[in-house]
PDB file of C-alpha atoms in Angstrom:
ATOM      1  CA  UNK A   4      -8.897 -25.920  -5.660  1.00 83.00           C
ATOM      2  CA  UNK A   5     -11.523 -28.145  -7.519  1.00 90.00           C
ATOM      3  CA  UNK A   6     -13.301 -28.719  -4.031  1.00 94.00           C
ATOM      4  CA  UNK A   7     -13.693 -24.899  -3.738  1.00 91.00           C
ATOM      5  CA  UNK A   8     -14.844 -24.640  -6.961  1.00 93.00           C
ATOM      6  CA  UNK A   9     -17.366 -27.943  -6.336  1.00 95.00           C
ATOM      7  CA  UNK A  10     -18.374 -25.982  -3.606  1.00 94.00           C
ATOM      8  CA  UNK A  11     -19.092 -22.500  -4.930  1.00 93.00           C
ATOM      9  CA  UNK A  12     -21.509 -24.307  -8.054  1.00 95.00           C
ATOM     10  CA  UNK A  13     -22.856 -26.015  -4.746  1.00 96.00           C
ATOM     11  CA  UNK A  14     -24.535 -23.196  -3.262  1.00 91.00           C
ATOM     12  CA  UNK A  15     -25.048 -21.745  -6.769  1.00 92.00           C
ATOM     13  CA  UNK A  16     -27.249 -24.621  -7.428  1.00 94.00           C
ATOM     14  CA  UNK A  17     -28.559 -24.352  -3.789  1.00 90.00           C
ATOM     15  CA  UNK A  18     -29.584 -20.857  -4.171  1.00 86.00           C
ATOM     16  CA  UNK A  19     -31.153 -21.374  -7.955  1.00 89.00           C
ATOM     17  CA  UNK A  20     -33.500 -23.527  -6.200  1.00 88.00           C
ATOM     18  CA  UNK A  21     -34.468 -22.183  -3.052  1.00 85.00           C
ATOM     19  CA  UNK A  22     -34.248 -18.121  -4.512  1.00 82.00           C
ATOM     20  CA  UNK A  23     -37.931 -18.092  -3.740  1.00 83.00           C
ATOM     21  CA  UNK A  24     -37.787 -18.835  -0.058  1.00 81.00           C
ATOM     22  CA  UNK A  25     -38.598 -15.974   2.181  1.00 79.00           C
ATOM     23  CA  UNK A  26     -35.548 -16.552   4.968  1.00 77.00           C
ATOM     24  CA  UNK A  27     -32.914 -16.138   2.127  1.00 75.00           C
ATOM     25  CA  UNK A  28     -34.211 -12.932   0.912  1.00 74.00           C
ATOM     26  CA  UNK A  29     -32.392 -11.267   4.323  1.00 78.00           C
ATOM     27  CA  UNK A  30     -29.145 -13.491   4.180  1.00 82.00           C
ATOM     28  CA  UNK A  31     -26.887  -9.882   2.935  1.00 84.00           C
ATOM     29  CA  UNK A  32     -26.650  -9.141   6.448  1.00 87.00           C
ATOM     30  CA  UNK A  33     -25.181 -12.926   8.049  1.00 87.00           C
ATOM     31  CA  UNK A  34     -22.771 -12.904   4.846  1.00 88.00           C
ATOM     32  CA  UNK A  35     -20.998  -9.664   5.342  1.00 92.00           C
ATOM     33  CA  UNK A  36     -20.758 -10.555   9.018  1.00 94.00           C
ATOM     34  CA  UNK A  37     -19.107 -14.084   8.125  1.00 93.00           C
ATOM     35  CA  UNK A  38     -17.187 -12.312   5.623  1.00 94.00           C
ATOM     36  CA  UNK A  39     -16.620  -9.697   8.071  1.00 94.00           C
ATOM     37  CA  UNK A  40     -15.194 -12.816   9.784  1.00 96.00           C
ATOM     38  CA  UNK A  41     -12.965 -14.264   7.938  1.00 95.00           C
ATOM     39  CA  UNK A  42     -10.911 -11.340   6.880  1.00 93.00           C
ATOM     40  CA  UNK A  43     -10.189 -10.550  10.837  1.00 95.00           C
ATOM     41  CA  UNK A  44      -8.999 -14.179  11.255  1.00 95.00           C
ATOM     42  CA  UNK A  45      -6.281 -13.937   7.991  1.00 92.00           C
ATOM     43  CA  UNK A  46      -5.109 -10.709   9.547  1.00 90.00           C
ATOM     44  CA  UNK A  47      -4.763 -12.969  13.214  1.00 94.00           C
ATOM     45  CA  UNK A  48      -3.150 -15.657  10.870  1.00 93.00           C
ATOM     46  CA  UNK A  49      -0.418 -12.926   9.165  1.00 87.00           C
ATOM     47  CA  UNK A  50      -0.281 -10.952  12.368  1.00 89.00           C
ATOM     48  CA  UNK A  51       1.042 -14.216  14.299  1.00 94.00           C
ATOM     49  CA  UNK A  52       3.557 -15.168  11.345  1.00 92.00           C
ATOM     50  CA  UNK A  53       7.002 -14.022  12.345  1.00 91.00           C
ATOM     51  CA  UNK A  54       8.388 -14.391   8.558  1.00 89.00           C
ATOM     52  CA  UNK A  55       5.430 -12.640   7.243  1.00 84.00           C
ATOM     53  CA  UNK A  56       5.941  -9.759   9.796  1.00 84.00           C
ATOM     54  CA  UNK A  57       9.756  -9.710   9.494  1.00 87.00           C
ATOM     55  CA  UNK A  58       9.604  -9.405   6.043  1.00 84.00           C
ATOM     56  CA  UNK A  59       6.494  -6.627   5.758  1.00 80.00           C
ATOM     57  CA  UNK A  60       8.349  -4.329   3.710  1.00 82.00           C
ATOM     58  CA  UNK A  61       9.267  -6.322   0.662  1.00 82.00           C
ATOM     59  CA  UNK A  62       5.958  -8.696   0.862  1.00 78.00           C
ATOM     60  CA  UNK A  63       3.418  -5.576   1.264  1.00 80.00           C
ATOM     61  CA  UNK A  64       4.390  -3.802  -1.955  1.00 85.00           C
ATOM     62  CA  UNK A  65       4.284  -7.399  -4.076  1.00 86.00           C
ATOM     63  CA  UNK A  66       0.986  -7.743  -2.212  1.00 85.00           C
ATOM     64  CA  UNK A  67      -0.608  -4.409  -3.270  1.00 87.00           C
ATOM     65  CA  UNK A  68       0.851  -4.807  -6.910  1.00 93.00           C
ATOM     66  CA  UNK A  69      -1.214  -8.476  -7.017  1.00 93.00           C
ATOM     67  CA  UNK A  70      -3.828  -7.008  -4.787  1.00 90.00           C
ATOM     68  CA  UNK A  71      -4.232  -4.302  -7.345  1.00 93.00           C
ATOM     69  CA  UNK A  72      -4.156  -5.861 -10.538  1.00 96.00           C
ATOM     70  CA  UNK A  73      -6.380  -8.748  -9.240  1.00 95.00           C
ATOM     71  CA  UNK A  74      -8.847  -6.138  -8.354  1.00 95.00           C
ATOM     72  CA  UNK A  75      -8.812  -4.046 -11.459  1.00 96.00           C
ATOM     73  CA  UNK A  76      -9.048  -7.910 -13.264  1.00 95.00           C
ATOM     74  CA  UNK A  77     -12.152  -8.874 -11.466  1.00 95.00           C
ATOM     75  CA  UNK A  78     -13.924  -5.659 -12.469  1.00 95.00           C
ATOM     76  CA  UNK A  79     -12.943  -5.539 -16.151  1.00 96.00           C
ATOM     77  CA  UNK A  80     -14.300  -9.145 -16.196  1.00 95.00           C
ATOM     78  CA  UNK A  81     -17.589  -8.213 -14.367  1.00 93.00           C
ATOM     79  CA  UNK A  82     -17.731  -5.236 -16.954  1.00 93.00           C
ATOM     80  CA  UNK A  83     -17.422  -7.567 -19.719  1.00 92.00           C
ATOM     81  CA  UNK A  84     -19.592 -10.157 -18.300  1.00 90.00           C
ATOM     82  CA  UNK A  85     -22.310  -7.618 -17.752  1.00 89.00           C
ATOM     83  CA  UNK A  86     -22.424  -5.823 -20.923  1.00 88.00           C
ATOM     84  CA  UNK A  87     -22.562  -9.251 -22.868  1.00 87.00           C
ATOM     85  CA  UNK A  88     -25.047 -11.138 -20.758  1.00 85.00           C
ATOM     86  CA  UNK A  89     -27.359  -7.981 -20.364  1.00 84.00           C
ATOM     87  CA  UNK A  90     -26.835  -5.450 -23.161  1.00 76.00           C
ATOM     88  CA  UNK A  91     -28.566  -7.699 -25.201  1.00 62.00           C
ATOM     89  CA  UNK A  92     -32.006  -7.077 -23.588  1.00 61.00           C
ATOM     90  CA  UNK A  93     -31.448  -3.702 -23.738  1.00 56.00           C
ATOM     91  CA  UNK A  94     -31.932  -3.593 -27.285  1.00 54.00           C
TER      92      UNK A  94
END
């Protein structure tokens, strides 16, 4: 988990420094493709899983619960994060 975490500050850092360069100003596009990507190869990964599929029923509903709650998480937090980074300029 720390590597993906090492990682993410990685490209953080790599983006901090090159935000000025002209190519990455059009990168939206390649990342929702590779995005775009990834989630069609975890549905080919859970599709080919005969446990996964077997059990569907019981796993789906725990999914959308965490699904749910993970979601509604992420944007209370983004909420937050915005209003105290930025609401102080506002003033």
């Amino acid at each position: 988990m720390f590597i993906v975490i090492a990682i993410m500050f990685a490209g953080i850092a790599v983006g901090y420094f090159f935000r000025r360069w002209e190519r990455l100003k059009n990168i939206n596009f390649l990342i929702i493709i590779i995005i775009c990507l990834m989630l069609f190869l975890l549905g080919v990964s859970i599709g080919s899983n005969k446990l996964i599929v077997k059990n569907i029923g019981t796993l789906g509903w725990q999914a959308f619960i965490i699904g749910t709650a993970a979601t509604l998480g992420s944007i209370l937090a983004g909420w937050g994060l915005y209003r105290w980074l930025f609401k102080k300029r506002e003033k």
